[in-house]
Structure formats: structure tokens, C-alpha cells
Coordinates of C-alpha atoms in Angstrom, one line a residue:
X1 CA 40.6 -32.2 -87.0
X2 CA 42.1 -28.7 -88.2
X3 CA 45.4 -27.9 -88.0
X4 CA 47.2 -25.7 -85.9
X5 CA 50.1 -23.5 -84.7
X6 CA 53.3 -24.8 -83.9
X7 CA 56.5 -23.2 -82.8
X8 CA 60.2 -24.2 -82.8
X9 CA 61.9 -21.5 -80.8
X10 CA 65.4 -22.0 -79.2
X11 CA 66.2 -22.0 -75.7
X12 CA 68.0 -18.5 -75.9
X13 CA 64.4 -17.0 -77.7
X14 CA 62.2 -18.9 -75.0
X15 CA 64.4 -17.0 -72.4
X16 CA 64.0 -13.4 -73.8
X17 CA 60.1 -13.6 -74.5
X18 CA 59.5 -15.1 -70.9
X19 CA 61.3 -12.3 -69.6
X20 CA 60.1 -9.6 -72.0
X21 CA 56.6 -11.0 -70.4
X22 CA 58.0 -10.6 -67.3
X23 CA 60.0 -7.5 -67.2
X24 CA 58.5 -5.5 -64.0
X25 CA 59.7 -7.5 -61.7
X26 CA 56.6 -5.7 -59.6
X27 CA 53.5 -8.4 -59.8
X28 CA 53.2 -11.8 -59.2
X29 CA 53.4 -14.6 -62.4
X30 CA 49.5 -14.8 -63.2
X31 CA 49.1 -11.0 -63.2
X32 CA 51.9 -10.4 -65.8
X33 CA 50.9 -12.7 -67.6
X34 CA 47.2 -11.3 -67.7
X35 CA 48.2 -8.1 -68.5
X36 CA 50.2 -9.3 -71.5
X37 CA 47.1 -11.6 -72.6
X38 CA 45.0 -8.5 -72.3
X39 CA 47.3 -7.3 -75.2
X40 CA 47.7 -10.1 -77.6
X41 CA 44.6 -12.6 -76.7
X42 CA 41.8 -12.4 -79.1
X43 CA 38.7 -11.7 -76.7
X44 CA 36.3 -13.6 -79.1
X45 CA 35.3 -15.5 -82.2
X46 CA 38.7 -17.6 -82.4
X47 CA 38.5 -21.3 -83.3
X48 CA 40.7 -23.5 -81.4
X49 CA 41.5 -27.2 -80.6
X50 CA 40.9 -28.1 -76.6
X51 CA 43.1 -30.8 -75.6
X52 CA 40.1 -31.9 -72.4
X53 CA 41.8 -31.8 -69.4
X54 CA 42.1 -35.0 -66.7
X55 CA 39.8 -33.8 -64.8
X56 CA 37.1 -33.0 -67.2
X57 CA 37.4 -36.2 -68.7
X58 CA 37.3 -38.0 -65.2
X59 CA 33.8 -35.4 -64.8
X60 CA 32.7 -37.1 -67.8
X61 CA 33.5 -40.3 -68.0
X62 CA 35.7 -39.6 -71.5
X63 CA 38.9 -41.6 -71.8
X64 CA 41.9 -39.5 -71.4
X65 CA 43.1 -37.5 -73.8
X66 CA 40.7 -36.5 -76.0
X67 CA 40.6 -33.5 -77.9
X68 CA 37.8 -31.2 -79.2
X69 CA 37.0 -28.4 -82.0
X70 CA 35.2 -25.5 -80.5
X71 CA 34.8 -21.7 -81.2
X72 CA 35.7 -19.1 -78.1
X73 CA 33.1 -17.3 -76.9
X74 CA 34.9 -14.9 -75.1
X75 CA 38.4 -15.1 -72.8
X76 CA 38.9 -14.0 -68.8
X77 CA 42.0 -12.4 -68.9
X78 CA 42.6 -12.2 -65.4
X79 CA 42.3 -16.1 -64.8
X80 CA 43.7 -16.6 -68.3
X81 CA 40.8 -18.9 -69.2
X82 CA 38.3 -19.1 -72.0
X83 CA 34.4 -20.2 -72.5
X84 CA 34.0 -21.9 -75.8
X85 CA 31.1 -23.4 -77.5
X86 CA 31.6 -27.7 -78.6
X87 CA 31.8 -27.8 -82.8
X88 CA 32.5 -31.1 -82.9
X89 CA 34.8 -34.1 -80.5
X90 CA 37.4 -36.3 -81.6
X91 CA 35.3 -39.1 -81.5
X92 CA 31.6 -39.3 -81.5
X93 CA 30.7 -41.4 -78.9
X94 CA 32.0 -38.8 -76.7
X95 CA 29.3 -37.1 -75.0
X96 CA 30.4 -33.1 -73.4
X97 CA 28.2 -30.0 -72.7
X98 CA 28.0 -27.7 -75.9
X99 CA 28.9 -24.8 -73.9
X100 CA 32.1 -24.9 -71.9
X101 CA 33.5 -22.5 -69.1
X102 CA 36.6 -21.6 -67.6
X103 CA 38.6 -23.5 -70.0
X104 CA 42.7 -22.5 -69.2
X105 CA 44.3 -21.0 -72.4
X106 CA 47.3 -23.5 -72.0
X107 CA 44.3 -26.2 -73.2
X108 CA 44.0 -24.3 -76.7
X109 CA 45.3 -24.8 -79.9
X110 CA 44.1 -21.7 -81.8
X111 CA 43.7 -23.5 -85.4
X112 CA 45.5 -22.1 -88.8
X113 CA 42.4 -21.9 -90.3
X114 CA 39.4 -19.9 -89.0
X115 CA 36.2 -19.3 -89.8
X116 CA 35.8 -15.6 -88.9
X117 CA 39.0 -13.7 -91.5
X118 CA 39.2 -10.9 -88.9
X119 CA 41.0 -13.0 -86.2
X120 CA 44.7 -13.1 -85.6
X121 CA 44.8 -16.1 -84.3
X122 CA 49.0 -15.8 -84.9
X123 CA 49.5 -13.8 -82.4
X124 CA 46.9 -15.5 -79.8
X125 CA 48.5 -18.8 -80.9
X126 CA 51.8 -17.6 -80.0
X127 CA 51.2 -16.3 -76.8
X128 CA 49.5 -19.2 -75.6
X129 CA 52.4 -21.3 -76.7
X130 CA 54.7 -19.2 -74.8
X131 CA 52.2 -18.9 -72.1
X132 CA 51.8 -22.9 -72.2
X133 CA 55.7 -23.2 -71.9
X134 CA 55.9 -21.4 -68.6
X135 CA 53.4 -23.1 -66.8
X136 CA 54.4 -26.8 -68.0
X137 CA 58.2 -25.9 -67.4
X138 CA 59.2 -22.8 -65.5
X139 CA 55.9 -22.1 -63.0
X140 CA 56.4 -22.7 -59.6
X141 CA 53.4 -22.8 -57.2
X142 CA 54.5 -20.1 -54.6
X143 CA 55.1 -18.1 -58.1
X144 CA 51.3 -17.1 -57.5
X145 CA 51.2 -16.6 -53.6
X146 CA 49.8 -13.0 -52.7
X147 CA 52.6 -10.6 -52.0
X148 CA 55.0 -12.9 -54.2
X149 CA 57.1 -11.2 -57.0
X150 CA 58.3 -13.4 -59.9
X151 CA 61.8 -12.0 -60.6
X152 CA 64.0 -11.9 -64.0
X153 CA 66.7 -13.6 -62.2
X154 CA 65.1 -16.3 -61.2
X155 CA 62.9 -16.9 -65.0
X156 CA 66.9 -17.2 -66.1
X157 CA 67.6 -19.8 -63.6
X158 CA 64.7 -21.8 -64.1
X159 CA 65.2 -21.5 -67.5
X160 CA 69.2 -22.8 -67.2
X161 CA 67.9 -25.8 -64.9
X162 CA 65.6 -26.7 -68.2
X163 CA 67.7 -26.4 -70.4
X164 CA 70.2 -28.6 -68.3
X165 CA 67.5 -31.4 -68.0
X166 CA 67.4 -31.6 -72.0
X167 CA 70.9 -31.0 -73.2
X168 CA 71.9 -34.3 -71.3
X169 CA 74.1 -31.9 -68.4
X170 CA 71.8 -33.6 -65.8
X171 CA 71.5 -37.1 -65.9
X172 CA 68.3 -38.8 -66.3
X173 CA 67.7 -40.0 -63.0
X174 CA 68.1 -36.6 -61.3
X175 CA 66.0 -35.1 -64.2
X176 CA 63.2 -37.5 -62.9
X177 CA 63.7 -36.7 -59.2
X178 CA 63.5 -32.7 -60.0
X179 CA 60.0 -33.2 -62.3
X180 CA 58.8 -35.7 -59.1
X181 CA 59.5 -32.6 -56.5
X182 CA 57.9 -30.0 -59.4
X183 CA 54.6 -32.3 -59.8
X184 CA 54.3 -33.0 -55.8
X185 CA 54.7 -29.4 -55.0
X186 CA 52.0 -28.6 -57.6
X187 CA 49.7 -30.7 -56.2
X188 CA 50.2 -30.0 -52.7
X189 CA 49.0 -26.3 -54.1
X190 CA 46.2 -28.2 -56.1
X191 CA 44.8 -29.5 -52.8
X192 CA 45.0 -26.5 -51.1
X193 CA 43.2 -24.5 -53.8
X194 CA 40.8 -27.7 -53.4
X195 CA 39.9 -27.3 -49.7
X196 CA 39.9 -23.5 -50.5
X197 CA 37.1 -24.0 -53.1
X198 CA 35.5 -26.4 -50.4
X199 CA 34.5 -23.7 -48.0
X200 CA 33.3 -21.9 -50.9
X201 CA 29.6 -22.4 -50.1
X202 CA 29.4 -21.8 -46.8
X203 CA 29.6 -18.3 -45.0
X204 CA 31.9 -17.6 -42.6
X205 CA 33.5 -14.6 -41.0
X206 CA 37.2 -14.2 -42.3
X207 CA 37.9 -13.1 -38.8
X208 CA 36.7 -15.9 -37.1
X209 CA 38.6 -18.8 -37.5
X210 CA 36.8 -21.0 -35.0
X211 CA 34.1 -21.4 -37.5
X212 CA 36.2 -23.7 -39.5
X213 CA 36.2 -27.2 -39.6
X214 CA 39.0 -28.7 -37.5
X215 CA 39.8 -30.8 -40.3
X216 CA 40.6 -27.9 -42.7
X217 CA 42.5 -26.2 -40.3
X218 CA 44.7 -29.8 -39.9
X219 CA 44.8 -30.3 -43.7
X220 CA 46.2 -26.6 -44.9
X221 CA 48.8 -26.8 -42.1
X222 CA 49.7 -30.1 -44.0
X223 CA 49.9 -29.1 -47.1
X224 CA 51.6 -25.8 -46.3
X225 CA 54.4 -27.2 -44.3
X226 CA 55.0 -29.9 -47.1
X227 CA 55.0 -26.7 -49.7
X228 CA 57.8 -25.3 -47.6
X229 CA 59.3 -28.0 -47.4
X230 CA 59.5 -29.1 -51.3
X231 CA 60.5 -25.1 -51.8
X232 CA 63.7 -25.8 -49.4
X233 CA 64.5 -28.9 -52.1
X234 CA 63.9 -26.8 -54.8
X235 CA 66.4 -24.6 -54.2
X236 CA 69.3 -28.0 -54.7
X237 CA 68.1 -27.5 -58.3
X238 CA 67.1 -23.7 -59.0
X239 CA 70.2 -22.1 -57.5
X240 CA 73.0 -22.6 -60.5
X241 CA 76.1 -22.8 -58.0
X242 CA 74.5 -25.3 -55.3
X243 CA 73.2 -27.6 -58.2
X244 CA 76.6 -27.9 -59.7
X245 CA 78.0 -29.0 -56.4
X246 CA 74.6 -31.3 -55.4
X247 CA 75.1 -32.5 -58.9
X248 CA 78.7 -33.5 -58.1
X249 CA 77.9 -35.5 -55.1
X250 CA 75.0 -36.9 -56.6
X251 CA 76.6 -38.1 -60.1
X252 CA 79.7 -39.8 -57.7
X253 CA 77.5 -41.7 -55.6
X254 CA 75.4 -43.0 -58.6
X255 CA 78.4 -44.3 -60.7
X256 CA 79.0 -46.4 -57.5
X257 CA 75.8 -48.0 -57.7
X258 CA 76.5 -48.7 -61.4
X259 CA 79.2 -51.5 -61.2
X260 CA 76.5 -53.9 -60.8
X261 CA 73.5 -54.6 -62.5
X262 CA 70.9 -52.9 -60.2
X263 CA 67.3 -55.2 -59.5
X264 CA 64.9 -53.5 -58.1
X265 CA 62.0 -56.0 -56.9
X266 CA 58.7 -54.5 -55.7
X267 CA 57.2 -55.9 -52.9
X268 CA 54.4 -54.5 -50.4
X269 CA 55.2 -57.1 -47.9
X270 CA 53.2 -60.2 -47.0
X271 CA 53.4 -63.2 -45.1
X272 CA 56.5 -65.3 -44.2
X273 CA 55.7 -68.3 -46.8
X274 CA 55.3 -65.4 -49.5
X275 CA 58.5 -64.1 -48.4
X276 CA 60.6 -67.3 -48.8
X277 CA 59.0 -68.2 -51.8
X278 CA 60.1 -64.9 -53.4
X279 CA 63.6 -65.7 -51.8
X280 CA 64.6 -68.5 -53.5
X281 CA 63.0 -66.6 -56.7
X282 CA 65.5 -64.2 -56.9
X283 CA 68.2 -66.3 -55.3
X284 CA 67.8 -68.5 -58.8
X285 CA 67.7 -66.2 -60.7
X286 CA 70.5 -63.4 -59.7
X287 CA 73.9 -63.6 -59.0
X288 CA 77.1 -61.9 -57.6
X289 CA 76.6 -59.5 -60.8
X290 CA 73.5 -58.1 -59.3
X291 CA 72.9 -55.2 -57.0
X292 CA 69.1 -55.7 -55.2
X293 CA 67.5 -53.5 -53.5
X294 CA 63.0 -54.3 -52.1
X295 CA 61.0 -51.5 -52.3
X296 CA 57.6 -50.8 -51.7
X297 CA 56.9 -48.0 -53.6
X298 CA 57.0 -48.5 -57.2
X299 CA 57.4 -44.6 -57.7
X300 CA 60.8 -44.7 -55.1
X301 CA 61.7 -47.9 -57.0
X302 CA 62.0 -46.6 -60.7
X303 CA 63.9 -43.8 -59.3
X304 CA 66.5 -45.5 -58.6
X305 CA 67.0 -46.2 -62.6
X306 CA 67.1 -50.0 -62.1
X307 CA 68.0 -52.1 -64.9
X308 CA 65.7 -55.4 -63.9
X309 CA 62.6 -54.8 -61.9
X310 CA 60.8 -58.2 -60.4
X311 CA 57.1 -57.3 -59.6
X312 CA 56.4 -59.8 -56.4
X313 CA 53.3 -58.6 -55.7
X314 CA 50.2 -60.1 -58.0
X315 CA 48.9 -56.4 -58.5
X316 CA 50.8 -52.9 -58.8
X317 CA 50.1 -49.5 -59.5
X318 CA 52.9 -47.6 -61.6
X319 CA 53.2 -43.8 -61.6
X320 CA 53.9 -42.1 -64.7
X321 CA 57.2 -41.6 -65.8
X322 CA 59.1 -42.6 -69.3
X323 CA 61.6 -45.3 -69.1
X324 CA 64.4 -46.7 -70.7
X325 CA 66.9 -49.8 -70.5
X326 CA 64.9 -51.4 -68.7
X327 CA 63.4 -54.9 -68.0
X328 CA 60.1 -55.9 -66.5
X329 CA 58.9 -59.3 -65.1
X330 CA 57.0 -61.0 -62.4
X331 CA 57.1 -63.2 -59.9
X332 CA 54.2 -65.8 -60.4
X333 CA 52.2 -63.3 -62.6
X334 CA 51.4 -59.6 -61.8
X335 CA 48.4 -57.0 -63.0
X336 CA 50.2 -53.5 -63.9
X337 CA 47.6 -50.3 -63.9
X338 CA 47.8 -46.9 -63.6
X339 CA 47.1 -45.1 -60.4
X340 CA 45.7 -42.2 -62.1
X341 CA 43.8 -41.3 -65.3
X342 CA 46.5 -40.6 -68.2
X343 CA 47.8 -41.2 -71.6
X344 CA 49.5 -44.8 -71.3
X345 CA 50.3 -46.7 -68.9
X346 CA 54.1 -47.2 -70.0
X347 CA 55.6 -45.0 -72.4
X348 CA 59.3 -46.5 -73.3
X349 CA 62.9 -45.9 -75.3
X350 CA 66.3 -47.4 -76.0
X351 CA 66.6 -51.2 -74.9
X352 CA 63.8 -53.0 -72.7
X353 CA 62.3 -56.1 -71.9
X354 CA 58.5 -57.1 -70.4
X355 CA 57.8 -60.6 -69.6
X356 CA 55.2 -62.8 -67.5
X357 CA 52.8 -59.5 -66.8
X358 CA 49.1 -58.3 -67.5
X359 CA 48.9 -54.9 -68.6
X360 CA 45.5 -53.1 -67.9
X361 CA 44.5 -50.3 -70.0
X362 CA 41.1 -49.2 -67.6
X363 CA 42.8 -45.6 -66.4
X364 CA 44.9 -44.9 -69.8
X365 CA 44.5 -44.1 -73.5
X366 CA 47.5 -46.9 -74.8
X367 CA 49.1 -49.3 -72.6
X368 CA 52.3 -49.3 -74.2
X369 CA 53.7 -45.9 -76.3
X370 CA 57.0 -47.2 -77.7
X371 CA 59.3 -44.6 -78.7
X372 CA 62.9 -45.4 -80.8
X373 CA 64.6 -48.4 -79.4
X374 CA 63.8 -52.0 -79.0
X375 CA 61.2 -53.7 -77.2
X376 CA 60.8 -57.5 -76.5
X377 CA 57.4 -58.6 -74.7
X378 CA 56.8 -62.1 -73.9
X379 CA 54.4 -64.0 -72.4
X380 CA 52.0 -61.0 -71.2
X381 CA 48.2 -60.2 -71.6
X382 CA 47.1 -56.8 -72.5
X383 CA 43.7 -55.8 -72.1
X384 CA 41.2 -52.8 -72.0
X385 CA 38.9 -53.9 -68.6
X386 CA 37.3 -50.8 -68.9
X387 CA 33.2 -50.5 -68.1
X388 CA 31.8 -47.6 -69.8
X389 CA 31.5 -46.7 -73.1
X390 CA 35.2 -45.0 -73.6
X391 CA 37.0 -48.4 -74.4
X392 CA 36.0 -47.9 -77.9
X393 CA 39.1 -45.8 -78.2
X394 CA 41.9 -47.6 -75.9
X395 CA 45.0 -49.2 -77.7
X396 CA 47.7 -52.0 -77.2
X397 CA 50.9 -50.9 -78.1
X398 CA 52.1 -47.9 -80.2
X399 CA 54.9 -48.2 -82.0
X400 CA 56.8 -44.9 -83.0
X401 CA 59.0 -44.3 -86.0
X402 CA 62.6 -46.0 -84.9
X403 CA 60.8 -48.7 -82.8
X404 CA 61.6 -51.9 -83.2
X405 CA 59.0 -54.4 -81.2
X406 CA 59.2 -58.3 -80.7
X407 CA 56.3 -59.6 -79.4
X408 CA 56.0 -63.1 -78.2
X409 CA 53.5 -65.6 -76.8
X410 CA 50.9 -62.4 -76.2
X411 CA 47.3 -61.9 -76.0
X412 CA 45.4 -58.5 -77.0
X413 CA 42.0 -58.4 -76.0
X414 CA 39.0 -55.8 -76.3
X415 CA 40.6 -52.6 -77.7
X416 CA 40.0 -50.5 -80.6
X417 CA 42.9 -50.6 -82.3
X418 CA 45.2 -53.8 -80.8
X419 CA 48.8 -52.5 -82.3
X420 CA 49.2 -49.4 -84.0
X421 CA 52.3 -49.6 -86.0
X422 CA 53.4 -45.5 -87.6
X423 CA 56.0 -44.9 -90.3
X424 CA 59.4 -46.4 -89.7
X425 CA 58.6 -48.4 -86.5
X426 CA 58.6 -52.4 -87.2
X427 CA 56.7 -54.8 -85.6
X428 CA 57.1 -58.7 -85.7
X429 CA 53.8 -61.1 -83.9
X430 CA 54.9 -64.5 -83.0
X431 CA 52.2 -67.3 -81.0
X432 CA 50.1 -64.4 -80.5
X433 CA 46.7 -63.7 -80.4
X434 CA 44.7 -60.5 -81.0
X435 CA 40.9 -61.1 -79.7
X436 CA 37.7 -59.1 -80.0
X437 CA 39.3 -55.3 -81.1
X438 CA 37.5 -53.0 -83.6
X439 CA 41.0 -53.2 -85.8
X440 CA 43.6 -56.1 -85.1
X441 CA 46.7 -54.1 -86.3
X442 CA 46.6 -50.2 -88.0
X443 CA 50.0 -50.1 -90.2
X444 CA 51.2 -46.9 -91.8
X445 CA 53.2 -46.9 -95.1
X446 CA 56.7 -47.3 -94.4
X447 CA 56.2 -49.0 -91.4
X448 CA 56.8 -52.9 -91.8
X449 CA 55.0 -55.6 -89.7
X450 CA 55.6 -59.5 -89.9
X451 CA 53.3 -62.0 -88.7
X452 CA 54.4 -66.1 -87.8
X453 CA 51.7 -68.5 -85.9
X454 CA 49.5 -65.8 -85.1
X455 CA 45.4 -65.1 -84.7
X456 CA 43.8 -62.4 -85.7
X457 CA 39.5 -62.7 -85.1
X458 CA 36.4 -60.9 -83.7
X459 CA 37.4 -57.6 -84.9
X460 CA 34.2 -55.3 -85.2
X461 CA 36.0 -52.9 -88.2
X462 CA 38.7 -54.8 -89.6
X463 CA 41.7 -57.4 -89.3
X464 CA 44.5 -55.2 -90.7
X465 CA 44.5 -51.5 -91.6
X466 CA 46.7 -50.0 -94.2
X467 CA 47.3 -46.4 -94.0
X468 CA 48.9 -44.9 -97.1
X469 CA 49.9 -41.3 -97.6
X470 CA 52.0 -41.8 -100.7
X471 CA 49.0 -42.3 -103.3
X472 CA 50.4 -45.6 -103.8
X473 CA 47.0 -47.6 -103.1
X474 CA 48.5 -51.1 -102.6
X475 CA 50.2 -53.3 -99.4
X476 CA 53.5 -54.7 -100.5
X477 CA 53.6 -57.6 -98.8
X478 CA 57.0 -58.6 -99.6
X479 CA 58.2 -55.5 -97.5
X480 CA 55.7 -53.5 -95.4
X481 CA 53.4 -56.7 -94.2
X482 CA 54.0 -60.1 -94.1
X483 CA 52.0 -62.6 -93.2
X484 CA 53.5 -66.3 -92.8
X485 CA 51.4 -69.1 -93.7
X486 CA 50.9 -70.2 -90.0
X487 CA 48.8 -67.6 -89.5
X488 CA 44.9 -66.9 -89.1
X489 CA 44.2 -63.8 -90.2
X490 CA 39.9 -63.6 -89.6
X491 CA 37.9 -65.3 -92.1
X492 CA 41.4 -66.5 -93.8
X493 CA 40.3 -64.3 -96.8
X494 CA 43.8 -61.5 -97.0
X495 CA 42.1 -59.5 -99.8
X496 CA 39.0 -59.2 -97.2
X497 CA 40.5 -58.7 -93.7
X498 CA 43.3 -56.4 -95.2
X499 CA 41.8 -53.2 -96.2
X500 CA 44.1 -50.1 -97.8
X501 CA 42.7 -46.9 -97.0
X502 CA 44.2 -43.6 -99.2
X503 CA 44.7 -40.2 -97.9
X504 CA 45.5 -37.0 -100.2
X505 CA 47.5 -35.6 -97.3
X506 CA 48.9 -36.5 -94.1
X507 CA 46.7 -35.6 -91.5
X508 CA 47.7 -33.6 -88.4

């Protein structure tokens, strides 16, 4: 894949470009923004990367993400979108339609290298990272409601309440309840754009409202009241002097909470048997020093920034959010899966724990993304289920530079790559077993994995991939990889299931 632009602005110079963009102060979000694009968006003949949305890939059966090379054929400024024509997709098995419409900006990655020398794909790039910026981070659906001016005032104080969520002045667990209210008002706007679109086709009189369907009528009331409802709440966070008080109350009452280790155990209720079994679970198992509070909802559950969560039910659907400190078991053995199509199903930092669980990779990319920290999982099976032809891309666990992952007593089954291990993360197998993935374990130099009374067999590629950058050409066991003389490492042959690949350059 080509390279392309990237941008490290501070917060001050994101501020004074989003207002220079919108300096009127006349027209709603979308229509300064489209007049800007009209000024610095190459119309044609750019070459890009498209990061496929969720929805496309759910249209075509592609596993999420997935990202694609392709040439623009020409741009819509008014709905900030392009059409593009399909050079080539991040992995061939993928199957897409040569000739893509209506493809948002915000999904492109104008590359450094282009094919035509009269593009200055700069200046696009730019704008579409600043354009990109606003719409993951400051956009507000009612920003684009008819009638609706987007203000400089309020750009500032959307911009101070970001900047507030990332310079550690809001705590994490009120950061996570202000992107929950930002993603369920977007799609409560998303659905009514949906049932908008779904009246499309037929012809009606905009006069006559008896002509619509009853249950249209019932389902934009719906979603129109809850819109007003999350803009009320919005306004805790947007307003600078009520979030410092609502911050006040909110900090005091969750330091309370914090004197105890908080349990959180997830339960969708059942019958009475079920409930005294998982009684005297956690009556053996927590004490005086534990706070515990049953929940239904995972999503309401992990808000509460729990230190121990007990999964009693045998199946549970987690939304997604990153999480740290944090331990996850079972009681009696539970299936976690994604409710929705995304990149992993746990992505995870600082200090946490997974035991007695089956991680199922069918709606995500990875299971596990492990960021810098520590990770100890024991006594869990992770395994792509999935049914189409996608799976040949899924992964276990990936471990990011500063991770340090223990792994005991686990089974990896039917991925492509089983552990994938980058520079500076470490990675030590005990009594596990890695079944039936294209490659077992994909190391990068500097990285350091150890192997004691593990399996490794029935990988289609290869056992153990070596990825080196530094032109050195050779594993050093002694350090990166070891491999203890309990293990089976396929045919048993290490100069065979050990293969060291050499790159020039570091890819992108």
C-alpha cells in the first residue's frame, strides 16, 4: 500500500483552521465546509487510500476494516463525497465493484505519491484531515438541521471539551459517558436519515401527511424526541461553566465509589436455581473489600469503570469501548462477541486480567488489540467462527509496542495470523495451543516472544513469522524468540517452521 499524508497539529492550530473554515457564522456546518472544499479539493485524478466503511463492508461481506487503493474520478462538493475507480484492495480475496460512488472524503487518504504530477494532493490531503477532525470530534447532528447556524463560539467550546477529554482534565469515565451520548445522538440522526431515504421511492404529496405510513410517522417522533433529549445532556458537557460544576459533583460522588474494589457482574436474569448458584459464586469469591453492583446491560456496566467484571450469563454481547485496569472472568464459562461489525472485539491498556472466557472473532478484525500495559489471559478459547470467505484475515491478539502479555492455558483456533507480536511488545505462551491458522505467531524485530509446553500445527503459511526491518536477516533466539524444549513447534523442524522475511523499509 502507498503512503500517505499525516498531520501533527496542536490543539491551539486545530482551533484556528476550524474556525477560519467556519468564519461566517451564516450557514449551517456541511455548507461551509462545501464551500471551502470547492476551494482546496482536487475535483479529479487524485489517488487516495479508502479506509471501506462498516457499512460497505457489511454490503459486501468484507471483514471490517479493510482498506483500498483507488483513483478519484471526480468529487461532489456539496455532499463532500467522491466516486473513485478500485486499483487494487488490501487483500485479494476481497471482492468490491471497480467503480465506487458517493464515497465521504473523511474515508480518503490522498497518497504522497501520485500518478498524475499535476495534483496537489497537499492541500486536498490537508483539508480532508481537517475536515475528518470535525466530523469524528467536534460535529454535532443538529449542526446540519435546516435553518441551523454553526457558530465560532460554540467550534471553541467543543473544541475546549476535547481537549479536556485528552489532557486527563476529565476523567476517563465521564470521557466515556460524553463519546456514548455523542455516538447515540448520531445514530438517532442516522436512523432518521434512514427512514428518510426509505420513503425515497415512493411518491407522495409533501402536503399530505396522511399518505405516510403510521409507522414512520411513530418512528421520527421517536427519534426526534430522543435527539432533543441527548441535545439537553449535551449541553452538561458543551457549556464550559456548567461542565466544571457537573464535573464537580460527578468527580465527588465517584471517589466515593472508589474505596472499594468495584465488581460489576453481568447478568440478564434467569431462573431462581441460576440465581442461587451465581449467589454463592460471588459470595466465595468476594469479600467486605468489594463493592457489587448486577447489571444487565454490559454497555451501563463498563461505565461504571469496574475493576472485576463476572460474566454470569453463558453468552454476552460487548459494546465497543477501550478499557483499562480491568479484570474479566466467568461464571461457569461465557462466549464474548461483538454486537456490531468493528475492528476488535476488546481493545485494552495499563493492568488487566481475562480468565475462563471464549472470545469470538465472527463481527471483528482482532479479538484482542493490546495497547502498553500488561495483560494476563488464562484459561480462554479464542476463535474466528466466521462463515464466509473474510476469516482469512481475522487475528488473535495484537500486541502493541509496551505490551507485555502472559498467556496461559489458551487455545487459538482458525485465524490468519493467531498472535501478532510488533516491536517492543513481549509475549510469553505457556500450555497453549495454536490450531489450524495461516501463521501461528508474526513477531517483529525487537519484539521478544517466549514459548514453554506449547503447540503450534495446521498452519496453512507458516509456524512463526519473523519480520525484520533492520537488514539483519537472522532470529536471535537467545533474545527475540525462544522456544523451550517442551514445545511442538509443527513438523518439530525450527529452521523449517521459522521463516525470516527482510524488508528494505518499514512499510506504512
Amino acid at each position: 500500500m502507498q503512503s500517505v499524508y499525516l498531520f501533527n497539529r496542536s490543539d491551539n492550530q486545530i482551533l484556528e483552521e476550524l474556525l477560519r473554515v467556519c468564519s461566517t457564522g451564516r450557514d449551517t456546518a456541511r455548507e461551509q465546509w462545501s464551500l471551502q472544499a470547492e476551494l482546496l479539493v482536487e475535483p479529479v485524478g487524485w489517488d487516495a487510500l479508502w479506509k471501506l466503511s462498516k457499512d460497505f463492508c457489511k454490503k459486501f461481506d468484507v471483514r471490517f476494516p479493510c482498506v483500498a487503493y483507488v483513483s478519484v474520478t471526480s468529487v461532489d462538493f456539496e455532499e463532500l463525497s467522491a466516486s473513485a475507480d478500485v486499483l487494487s484492495v488490501q487483500h485479494e480475496a476481497v471482492t468490491i465493484p471497480e467503480t465506487v460512488v458517493d464515497i465521504p472524503l473523511v474515508e480518503l487518504w490522498p497518497t504522497i505519491k501520485q500518478r498524475e504530477a499535476s495534483i496537489n494532493a497537499a492541500t486536498t490531503a490537508e483539508f480532508i484531515d481537517l475536515l475528518r477532525f470535525f466530523y469524528e470530534n467536534i460535529w454535532m447532528p443538529w449542526d446540519d438541521q435546516d435553518g441551523k447556524t454553526l457558530l465560532p463560539k460554540t467550534i471553541e467550546e467543543r473544541m475546549s471539551l476535547w481537549s479536556d477529554m485528552h489532557n486527563g482534565t476529565i476523567p476517563n469515565f465521564v470521557a466515556r459517558s460524553i463519546i456514548t451520548l455523542r455516538n447515540s445522538a448520531i445514530d438517532a440522526y442516522k436512523k432518521l436519515k434512514d427512514l428518510d431515504s426509505s420513503l425515497c421511492d415512493g411518491i407522495l404529496d409533501d402536503d399530505d401527511d396522511s399518505l405516510l405510513p403510521p409507522s414512520y410517522i411513530s418512528e421520527c417522533a421517536e427519534m426526534n424526541a430522543r435527539l432533543d433529549s441527548l441535545m439537553s445532556k449535551w449541553t452538561l458537557y458543551e457549556n464550559p461553566l456548567i461542565r466544571e460544576q457537573y464535573l464537580a459533583k460527578t468527580k465527588h460522588k465517584w471517589q466515593k465509589t472508589k474505596s472499594k474494589r468495584n465488581v460489576v457482574a453481568l447478568w440478564q436474569g434467569g431462573s431462581i436455581t441460576e440465581f442461587n448458584e451465581i449467589s454463592k459464586f460471588l459470595s466465595k469469591n468476594l469479600t467486605n473489600e468489594h463493592n457489587l453492583t448486577v447489571m444487565a446491560s454490559a454497555e451501563d456496566g463498563l461505565s461504571l469503570e469496574p475493576d472485576e467484571v463476572v460474566v454470569c450469563n453463558t453468552a454476552y454481547e460487548l459494546p465497543e469501548m477501550p478499557l483499562s485496569q480491568i479484570s474479566i472472568c466467568s461464571f461457569n464459562g461465557a462466549t464474548l462477541k461483538a454486537v456490531d461489525m468493528r475492528s476488535c472485539l476488546l481493545m485494552l491498556s495499563e493492568e488487566c486480567r481475562l480468565r475462563d472466557l471464549t472470545l469470538q472473532c465472527a463481527q471483528v478484525n482482532t479479538i484482542i488489540v493490546m495497547m502498553t500495559g500488561t495483560l494476563h489471559i488464562k484459561n480462554c478459547m479464542l476463535a474466528d467462527v466466521s462463515k464466509n470467505s473474510q476469516r482469512d484475515f481475522a487475528q488473535g491478539i495484537v500486541a502493541k509496542t509496551g505490551a507485555k502479555i502472559v498467556i496461559e492455558d489458551c487455545t487459538f483456533e482458525n485465524f490468519y495470523s493467531g498472535i501478532v507480536v510488533h516491536k517492543g511488545a513481549q509475549v510469553e505462551l505457556k500450555q497453549c495451543l495454536l490450531n489450524q491458522c495461516g501463521v501461528g505467531i508474526q513477531m517483529y524485530s525487537g519484539s521478544s516472544v517466549k514459548l514453554d509446553g506449547t503447540v503450534i500445527t495446521n498452519c496453512s503459511e507458516q509456524s512463526i513469522r519473523y519480520e525484520v526491518y533492520d537488514g539483519c536477516g537472522k532470529v536471535d533466539e537467545s533474545e527475540d524468540l525462544q522456544i523451550m524444549p517442551n514445545c511442538k513447534i509443527g513438523s518439530g523442524n525450527l529452521e523449517k517452521e521459522v521463516l525470516t522475511v527482510n524488508h528494505d523499509v518499514e512499510l506504512f
